[in-house]
Coordinates of C-alpha atoms in Angstrom, one line a residue:
Chain A
M1 CA -4.9 -31.1 43.9
D2 CA -2.7 -28.8 41.4
E3 CA -5.8 -26.2 41.9
M4 CA -4.9 -26.5 45.5
K5 CA -1.2 -25.8 45.1
Y6 CA -1.7 -23.0 42.5
S7 CA -4.0 -21.1 44.7
M8 CA -2.0 -21.6 47.8
A9 CA 1.0 -20.4 46.5
E10 CA 0.5 -18.6 43.4
E11 CA 3.6 -17.2 42.0
I12 CA 4.0 -14.5 39.2
K13 CA 6.8 -12.4 38.4
V14 CA 7.5 -9.9 36.4
F15 CA 11.1 -8.9 35.3
R16 CA 10.8 -5.6 34.1
S17 CA 13.3 -2.1 33.7
W18 CA 11.7 1.2 34.9
S19 CA 11.8 2.8 31.3
S20 CA 10.9 -0.5 28.9
P21 CA 7.7 0.0 27.1
F22 CA 7.7 -3.5 26.5
A23 CA 7.6 -4.3 29.9
L24 CA 5.0 -1.9 31.0
R25 CA 2.5 -3.9 28.5
I26 CA 2.7 -6.6 31.0
I27 CA 2.1 -4.9 33.7
W28 CA -1.0 -3.2 32.4
A29 CA -2.1 -6.9 31.3
L30 CA -1.8 -8.8 34.9
K31 CA -3.3 -5.3 36.6
L32 CA -6.4 -5.0 34.4
K33 CA -7.2 -8.6 34.9
G34 CA -6.8 -8.0 38.7
V35 CA -3.8 -10.9 39.0
E36 CA -1.2 -9.8 41.8
F37 CA 2.4 -10.2 41.2
D38 CA 6.1 -9.6 42.2
T39 CA 8.3 -7.2 40.3
I40 CA 12.1 -7.6 39.7
Y41 CA 13.3 -4.7 38.2
E42 CA 16.3 -5.0 35.8
D43 CA 19.3 -2.6 35.1
L44 CA 19.7 -3.4 31.5
T45 CA 23.4 -2.1 31.5
N46 CA 24.2 -4.9 34.1
K47 CA 21.5 -8.1 33.6
S48 CA 21.4 -10.2 36.3
P49 CA 22.4 -13.6 35.9
L50 CA 18.8 -14.7 36.6
L51 CA 17.3 -12.9 33.6
L52 CA 20.2 -14.1 31.6
Q53 CA 19.3 -17.7 32.4
Y54 CA 15.4 -17.1 31.7
N55 CA 15.8 -15.4 28.6
P56 CA 18.9 -16.6 27.2
I57 CA 18.1 -15.9 23.1
H58 CA 17.1 -12.4 23.9
K59 CA 18.4 -11.2 26.9
K60 CA 15.5 -8.6 27.3
V61 CA 12.7 -8.0 29.5
P62 CA 9.8 -8.1 30.0
V63 CA 10.0 -12.1 31.4
L64 CA 6.7 -13.5 32.8
V65 CA 7.7 -16.3 35.5
H66 CA 4.5 -17.7 36.3
N67 CA 4.5 -20.9 38.7
G68 CA 8.0 -21.3 37.5
K69 CA 7.2 -21.3 34.2
V70 CA 9.2 -19.0 32.1
I71 CA 7.8 -16.7 29.1
C72 CA 9.4 -14.3 27.0
E73 CA 8.7 -11.5 23.8
S74 CA 6.0 -9.0 25.5
L75 CA 3.5 -10.2 22.8
V76 CA 3.6 -13.9 23.0
I77 CA 3.4 -12.8 26.9
L78 CA 0.4 -10.6 26.7
E79 CA -1.5 -13.8 24.5
Y80 CA -0.3 -16.2 27.7
I81 CA -1.9 -13.8 30.3
D82 CA -5.1 -13.3 28.1
E83 CA -5.4 -17.4 27.6
T84 CA -4.5 -18.1 31.5
W85 CA -6.8 -15.2 33.4
K86 CA -9.8 -15.0 31.5
Q87 CA -11.2 -11.8 32.9
N88 CA -11.6 -8.9 31.1
P89 CA -10.3 -10.4 28.0
L90 CA -8.1 -8.6 26.5
L91 CA -8.8 -10.3 22.6
P92 CA -12.3 -10.8 21.0
E93 CA -13.9 -14.3 20.0
D94 CA -14.6 -14.0 16.7
P95 CA -11.1 -15.2 14.8
H96 CA -11.5 -12.4 12.4
Q97 CA -11.3 -9.9 14.9
K98 CA -8.6 -11.7 16.6
A99 CA -6.3 -11.7 13.6
N100 CA -7.5 -8.2 13.0
A101 CA -5.8 -7.4 16.4
R102 CA -2.8 -9.1 16.4
F103 CA -2.4 -7.5 12.6
W104 CA -2.3 -3.9 14.5
A105 CA -0.3 -5.1 17.1
K106 CA 2.5 -6.7 15.3
F107 CA 2.3 -3.4 13.0
G108 CA 3.3 -1.1 15.9
D109 CA 6.6 -3.0 16.5
D110 CA 6.9 -3.5 13.2
K111 CA 6.3 0.0 11.7
V112 CA 5.5 2.6 14.4
M113 CA 8.0 1.8 16.6
Q114 CA 10.6 1.9 14.1
S115 CA 9.4 4.9 11.9
I116 CA 9.0 7.1 15.3
G117 CA 11.3 5.7 17.7
G118 CA 14.0 4.3 14.9
G119 CA 13.8 7.3 12.3
V120 CA 12.7 10.5 14.3
L121 CA 13.5 9.9 17.4
L122 CA 17.2 8.9 16.8
K123 CA 18.1 10.6 13.9
E124 CA 19.1 13.8 12.5
G125 CA 18.6 15.7 8.8
K126 CA 17.4 13.9 5.7
E127 CA 17.7 10.7 7.6
Q128 CA 14.8 12.1 10.8
E129 CA 12.8 13.5 7.7
E130 CA 12.9 10.1 5.6
G131 CA 11.9 8.6 9.5
F132 CA 8.8 11.5 10.0
A133 CA 7.5 10.7 6.1
A134 CA 7.4 7.0 7.4
S135 CA 5.8 7.5 10.4
M136 CA 2.9 9.7 8.9
E137 CA 2.1 7.1 6.6
D138 CA 2.2 4.9 9.4
L139 CA -0.1 6.9 12.0
K140 CA -2.4 7.4 8.5
Y141 CA -2.9 4.0 9.3
L142 CA -3.8 3.7 12.4
E143 CA -6.0 7.1 12.1
E144 CA -8.1 5.0 9.7
E145 CA -8.3 1.8 12.3
I146 CA -9.5 3.7 15.4
R147 CA -12.0 6.2 13.6
G148 CA -15.5 5.9 15.5
K149 CA -13.5 3.6 18.3
K150 CA -12.8 4.4 21.6
F151 CA -10.2 1.8 21.7
F152 CA -8.7 -0.3 18.9
G153 CA -10.4 -3.4 21.1
G154 CA -13.4 -1.7 20.9
E155 CA -15.3 -0.4 24.1
T156 CA -12.2 -1.6 26.4
I157 CA -8.9 -1.9 26.1
G158 CA -7.4 -4.9 23.8
L159 CA -4.4 -6.2 22.6
A160 CA -3.4 -3.5 19.9
D161 CA -4.3 -0.8 22.2
I162 CA -1.7 -2.4 25.0
A163 CA 0.9 -2.9 22.3
L164 CA 0.1 0.7 21.0
G165 CA -0.3 2.2 24.5
W166 CA 3.5 3.7 24.7
L167 CA 2.3 6.4 22.1
A168 CA 0.2 7.6 24.6
H169 CA 3.0 8.5 27.0
Y170 CA 6.4 8.2 25.2
L171 CA 5.6 10.0 22.1
D172 CA 4.7 13.3 24.0
I173 CA 8.4 12.9 25.1
F174 CA 10.0 11.8 22.4
E175 CA 8.3 15.1 20.5
E176 CA 9.4 17.4 23.1
I177 CA 12.8 15.9 22.5
V178 CA 13.4 16.4 18.6
G179 CA 10.9 19.7 18.8
L180 CA 8.2 17.7 16.1
K181 CA 5.1 17.4 16.4
L182 CA 3.7 13.9 15.6
I183 CA 0.2 13.0 16.4
D184 CA -0.9 16.4 15.3
Q185 CA -4.9 17.3 16.6
E186 CA -5.8 18.4 13.4
K187 CA -3.9 16.1 11.1
F188 CA -4.8 12.9 13.5
P189 CA -7.9 13.5 15.6
S190 CA -8.8 10.3 16.3
L191 CA -5.7 9.0 17.6
A192 CA -5.5 12.0 19.5
A193 CA -8.6 11.4 21.1
W194 CA -7.4 7.7 21.7
K195 CA -4.3 9.0 23.3
Q196 CA -6.3 10.7 25.6
E197 CA -8.6 8.1 26.2
F198 CA -6.0 5.5 26.9
T199 CA -3.7 7.6 29.3
N200 CA -6.7 8.4 31.4
A201 CA -8.0 4.8 31.7
P202 CA -8.1 3.5 34.9
I203 CA -4.9 1.2 35.5
I204 CA -2.9 2.8 32.8
R205 CA -3.0 6.1 34.0
E206 CA -1.5 5.1 37.5
N207 CA 1.6 2.9 35.7
W208 CA 3.7 5.5 33.9
P209 CA 6.8 6.0 34.2
D210 CA 8.3 9.0 35.5
R211 CA 8.3 11.2 33.1
D212 CA 11.2 13.7 33.6
K213 CA 13.4 10.7 34.1
L214 CA 12.0 9.2 30.9
V215 CA 13.2 12.6 28.9
T216 CA 16.0 12.6 30.5
K217 CA 16.8 9.2 29.4
F218 CA 15.8 9.3 25.6
A219 CA 17.2 12.6 25.2
A220 CA 20.4 10.6 26.3
M221 CA 20.0 8.0 23.9
R222 CA 19.3 10.4 21.4
E223 CA 22.9 12.3 21.7
A224 CA 24.6 8.8 22.2
N225 CA 23.6 7.4 18.7
L226 CA 24.2 10.7 16.9
G227 CA 27.3 10.1 18.1
K228 CA 27.8 13.0 20.2
G229 CA 27.2 12.1 23.8
T230 CA 29.4 9.2 25.5
P231 CA 27.6 5.9 24.9
K232 CA 27.1 4.0 28.7
Chain B
M1 CA -16.8 -26.7 5.6
A2 CA -19.8 -24.7 5.2
A3 CA -21.1 -25.1 1.2
D4 CA -21.2 -21.2 0.5
E5 CA -17.0 -21.1 2.5
Q6 CA -14.7 -19.3 -0.5
V7 CA -10.9 -19.3 0.3
T8 CA -8.8 -17.2 -1.5
L9 CA -4.4 -17.2 -1.2
L10 CA -2.7 -13.9 -2.4
D11 CA 0.7 -15.6 -2.9
T12 CA 3.6 -16.0 -5.4
W13 CA 5.2 -19.7 -6.0
A14 CA 8.2 -19.1 -4.2
S15 CA 7.8 -16.9 -1.6
S16 CA 8.8 -19.0 1.8
I17 CA 6.2 -16.7 3.4
G18 CA 3.5 -17.3 1.5
M19 CA 4.2 -21.1 1.7
R20 CA 3.6 -21.4 5.6
V21 CA 0.1 -20.2 4.8
R22 CA -0.2 -23.3 2.3
I23 CA 1.0 -25.5 4.7
A24 CA -1.3 -24.4 7.3
L25 CA -4.1 -24.8 4.6
A26 CA -3.3 -28.3 3.3
E27 CA -2.7 -30.0 6.7
K28 CA -6.5 -28.4 8.1
G29 CA -7.5 -30.1 4.1
V30 CA -8.8 -26.5 3.1
K31 CA -9.2 -26.3 -0.5
Y32 CA -8.4 -23.0 -1.8
E33 CA -7.3 -20.9 -4.8
F34 CA -4.2 -19.8 -5.7
I35 CA -3.8 -16.5 -6.9
E36 CA -0.4 -15.9 -8.3
Q37 CA 0.5 -12.2 -7.9
D38 CA 3.2 -9.7 -9.8
L39 CA 4.9 -8.1 -7.3
W40 CA 6.5 -5.8 -9.7
N41 CA 2.8 -4.8 -10.8
K42 CA 0.6 -5.0 -8.0
S43 CA -2.6 -5.9 -8.5
G44 CA -5.5 -4.4 -7.6
L45 CA -6.5 -7.1 -5.8
L46 CA -3.5 -7.2 -3.6
L47 CA -3.7 -3.3 -2.6
Q48 CA -7.6 -3.7 -1.9
M49 CA -7.0 -6.8 0.5
N50 CA -3.9 -5.7 1.8
P51 CA -3.7 -1.5 1.7
V52 CA -1.5 -1.1 4.7
H53 CA 1.3 -3.4 3.6
K54 CA 0.8 -4.2 -0.2
K55 CA 2.5 -7.8 0.5
I56 CA 1.7 -11.3 0.3
P57 CA 0.7 -13.7 1.6
V58 CA -3.0 -12.3 2.0
L59 CA -6.1 -14.9 2.7
V60 CA -9.0 -14.0 1.4
H61 CA -11.9 -15.6 3.4
N62 CA -15.6 -15.4 2.5
G63 CA -14.6 -12.1 1.2
K64 CA -12.4 -10.5 4.6
P65 CA -8.8 -10.5 4.3
V66 CA -6.4 -11.8 6.5
C67 CA -3.0 -10.6 6.5
E68 CA 0.9 -11.4 8.1
S69 CA 2.0 -15.0 7.6
L70 CA 1.8 -15.8 11.2
V71 CA -1.5 -14.2 11.6
I72 CA -3.5 -16.1 9.0
A73 CA -2.0 -19.5 10.3
Q74 CA -3.2 -18.9 14.1
Y75 CA -6.2 -17.8 12.1
I76 CA -6.4 -20.8 10.0
D77 CA -6.0 -22.5 13.4
E78 CA -8.8 -21.3 14.5
V79 CA -11.2 -21.5 12.1
W80 CA -10.5 -24.7 11.5
K81 CA -10.2 -26.3 14.3
D82 CA -11.4 -29.4 14.4
K83 CA -8.7 -30.9 12.4
A84 CA -4.8 -31.0 13.0
P85 CA -4.5 -28.5 15.4
L86 CA -1.3 -26.4 14.8
L87 CA -1.0 -24.8 18.2
P88 CA -1.4 -27.2 21.3
S89 CA -4.4 -26.7 23.9
D90 CA -1.8 -25.4 27.1
P91 CA -1.1 -21.7 27.4
Y92 CA 2.1 -22.6 28.4
Q93 CA 3.0 -25.0 25.4
R94 CA 1.3 -22.3 23.2
A95 CA 3.6 -19.5 24.2
Q96 CA 6.5 -21.8 23.7
S97 CA 5.2 -22.4 19.9
R98 CA 4.4 -18.7 19.6
F99 CA 7.8 -17.9 21.0
W100 CA 9.8 -19.6 18.4
A101 CA 7.6 -18.9 15.6
D102 CA 8.4 -15.6 16.3
F103 CA 12.3 -16.5 16.7
V104 CA 12.2 -17.7 12.9
D105 CA 9.7 -15.0 11.8
K106 CA 12.6 -12.3 12.7
K107 CA 16.2 -14.1 13.4
I108 CA 16.0 -16.4 10.2
Y109 CA 14.2 -14.1 8.3
E110 CA 16.9 -11.3 8.7
H111 CA 19.3 -13.8 8.1
V112 CA 18.0 -14.8 5.0
R113 CA 17.1 -11.3 3.3
T114 CA 20.8 -10.5 4.2
I115 CA 21.7 -13.4 2.1
M116 CA 20.0 -12.8 -0.7
T117 CA 20.9 -9.4 -0.8
T118 CA 24.7 -9.6 -0.5
K119 CA 27.5 -11.0 -3.0
V120 CA 28.6 -14.5 -2.6
E121 CA 32.4 -13.1 -1.4
D122 CA 30.6 -10.5 1.4
Q123 CA 28.6 -13.7 2.6
E124 CA 31.2 -14.4 5.5
A125 CA 31.6 -11.0 6.7
A126 CA 28.0 -10.6 6.5
G127 CA 27.2 -13.1 8.8
K128 CA 27.3 -16.7 7.5
K129 CA 28.5 -18.4 10.8
D130 CA 25.8 -16.4 12.8
F131 CA 23.0 -18.3 10.3
I132 CA 24.6 -21.5 10.9
D133 CA 24.6 -21.1 14.5
T134 CA 20.9 -19.8 14.2
L135 CA 20.6 -23.0 12.5
K136 CA 22.2 -25.0 14.9
L137 CA 19.9 -23.6 17.8
M138 CA 16.6 -24.7 16.3
E139 CA 18.3 -28.3 16.0
G140 CA 18.9 -28.1 19.9
E141 CA 14.8 -26.6 20.0
L142 CA 14.2 -29.5 17.8
G143 CA 15.8 -32.2 19.5
D144 CA 14.6 -35.7 19.4
K145 CA 11.1 -34.8 18.5
P146 CA 9.8 -35.6 15.2
Y147 CA 8.2 -31.9 14.5
F148 CA 8.9 -28.8 16.8
G149 CA 5.0 -29.5 17.1
G150 CA 6.2 -32.7 19.3
E151 CA 4.0 -35.7 17.6
T152 CA 2.5 -34.0 15.1
L153 CA 3.2 -30.9 12.8
G154 CA 2.8 -27.5 14.1
Y155 CA 2.5 -23.9 14.3
V156 CA 6.6 -23.6 14.6
D157 CA 7.3 -26.3 11.9
V158 CA 4.5 -24.1 9.6
A159 CA 6.9 -21.4 10.2
L160 CA 10.0 -22.9 9.3
L161 CA 9.2 -25.8 7.0
P162 CA 9.5 -23.7 3.9
Y163 CA 12.9 -22.5 4.3
C164 CA 13.5 -26.5 3.2
C165 CA 13.1 -25.7 -0.8
W166 CA 15.1 -22.4 0.0
F167 CA 18.3 -24.3 1.6
Y168 CA 20.0 -25.6 -1.6
T169 CA 20.0 -21.9 -2.6
Y170 CA 21.7 -21.0 0.8
E171 CA 24.2 -24.0 0.3
N172 CA 25.3 -22.9 -2.9
I173 CA 25.5 -18.8 -2.1
L174 CA 27.2 -19.6 1.1
N175 CA 29.0 -22.7 0.2
F176 CA 28.2 -24.9 3.2
S177 CA 26.3 -28.0 3.8
L178 CA 23.2 -28.5 5.4
E179 CA 23.9 -32.1 5.9
A180 CA 27.1 -31.2 7.1
D181 CA 26.9 -28.7 9.2
C182 CA 23.1 -29.3 10.7
P183 CA 22.6 -33.0 10.0
K184 CA 19.4 -32.8 12.4
L185 CA 17.9 -30.3 10.4
N186 CA 18.7 -31.7 7.1
A187 CA 16.9 -34.9 8.0
Y188 CA 14.1 -32.9 9.7
C189 CA 13.5 -31.6 6.0
K190 CA 13.5 -34.7 4.5
R191 CA 11.5 -36.3 6.7
C192 CA 8.6 -33.6 6.6
L193 CA 8.8 -33.6 2.8
Q194 CA 7.2 -37.2 2.8
K195 CA 4.4 -35.3 4.1
E196 CA 1.6 -34.3 1.2
S197 CA 0.8 -31.6 2.7
V198 CA 4.5 -30.2 2.9
S199 CA 5.9 -31.5 -0.5
K200 CA 2.7 -29.8 -2.5
S201 CA 3.4 -26.8 -0.5
L202 CA 7.0 -25.9 -1.5
E203 CA 8.7 -25.9 -4.5
D204 CA 11.3 -27.6 -6.1
P205 CA 14.7 -26.3 -4.3
K206 CA 16.4 -26.3 -8.4
K207 CA 13.7 -23.9 -9.6
I208 CA 14.0 -21.5 -6.8
Y209 CA 17.6 -21.2 -7.0
D210 CA 16.7 -20.1 -10.9
F211 CA 14.7 -17.8 -9.2
A212 CA 17.0 -16.9 -6.8
L213 CA 19.9 -16.5 -9.0
K214 CA 17.3 -14.2 -11.4
L215 CA 16.3 -12.1 -8.2
R216 CA 19.9 -11.5 -7.1
K217 CA 20.6 -10.4 -10.6
K218 CA 17.9 -7.7 -10.5
L219 CA 19.4 -6.5 -6.9
G220 CA 22.9 -6.3 -8.5
V221 CA 24.6 -8.6 -6.4
E222 CA 24.8 -11.7 -8.7

């Protein structure tokens, strides 16, 4: 009975903003699995009552609503998607390899995003230098992990690729804004190669947000953080 | 469990994060070797097993390391899957458990880090009320269930329970009473401590407080 109900009216909604790299993960995962869904774009400066109702604790995107079931936090949503739609798995079967994928996804969010996003993009002077140094350390670890592999997930895109995927598009933009090269081809050849593979992969290459819009947005974010611009 | 199964935990006795792994292993009845680490003078083994973060806990299973406490907890749940499941089997329920464990890992961890690195007189301004509000939020999530995992101890309990032996320390530093402000959480801790897997994994609250004071002196906030 339940099966009939679901195949008749599978309702999948993704709450996202046009620019959020976190929400992009969900778009990628669902599209990679061939799952159809509706998109609701949120203006994060003016959050809808529905978003606040669905994610009262964090009040953020992405949110996935599957047949009325609400799931928040992008990495949690990714695991839910992988467990619900089993085609094109994002995680391997082996527990140790699974743990490894989760480790690197977490490393991306806890460390890489902080050093690059927080430290390099949003800071200047000595603070930016420190952020840059930290990001070099972080990227060094990623370089070692990706060496010899097409994707962090091996032959196919996996959880860690999706979690780190923002590097393949947003990083160029950040580098342009601050005038610094982070993933230097000579310093990080394997990571540079992965960036190319990922950014040009089917599905991924069709879903990047508009580059110019992103430059404008993140440049403004940097200005606002440095206290020079008018915060929104 | 295979005859050549070798399980080692690199940990420090007072770590609320390390205790998560201890609880998970105890729930599954896994025998392991506990190797106390000196974080002020890190061992070659720790640096080899966790070169990226150089932190505890690290689970070493048949020579292969697993790092990050909640990653370890999920690993334990998947390897020793025939006993005491920590995560439910339904994907949506699993997502809820993961969400709340992540909340504990981020929000509560951030709160206690602030508490531990702030002078007593600055605690009010630093977010004492926010901390207690967060604990009340957890109470709301617990509701009338015996565990966050429902009828049995689960993934969220694994993440949260170590704080039960640290609450005495936070009460003293913040000057509040868990029993008065969060009676449900207080009762939850007392109830869970009756379980051997929990009581054997946690440390004596007074010893923890002693340790905390020494650490705070070292950090220059006591």
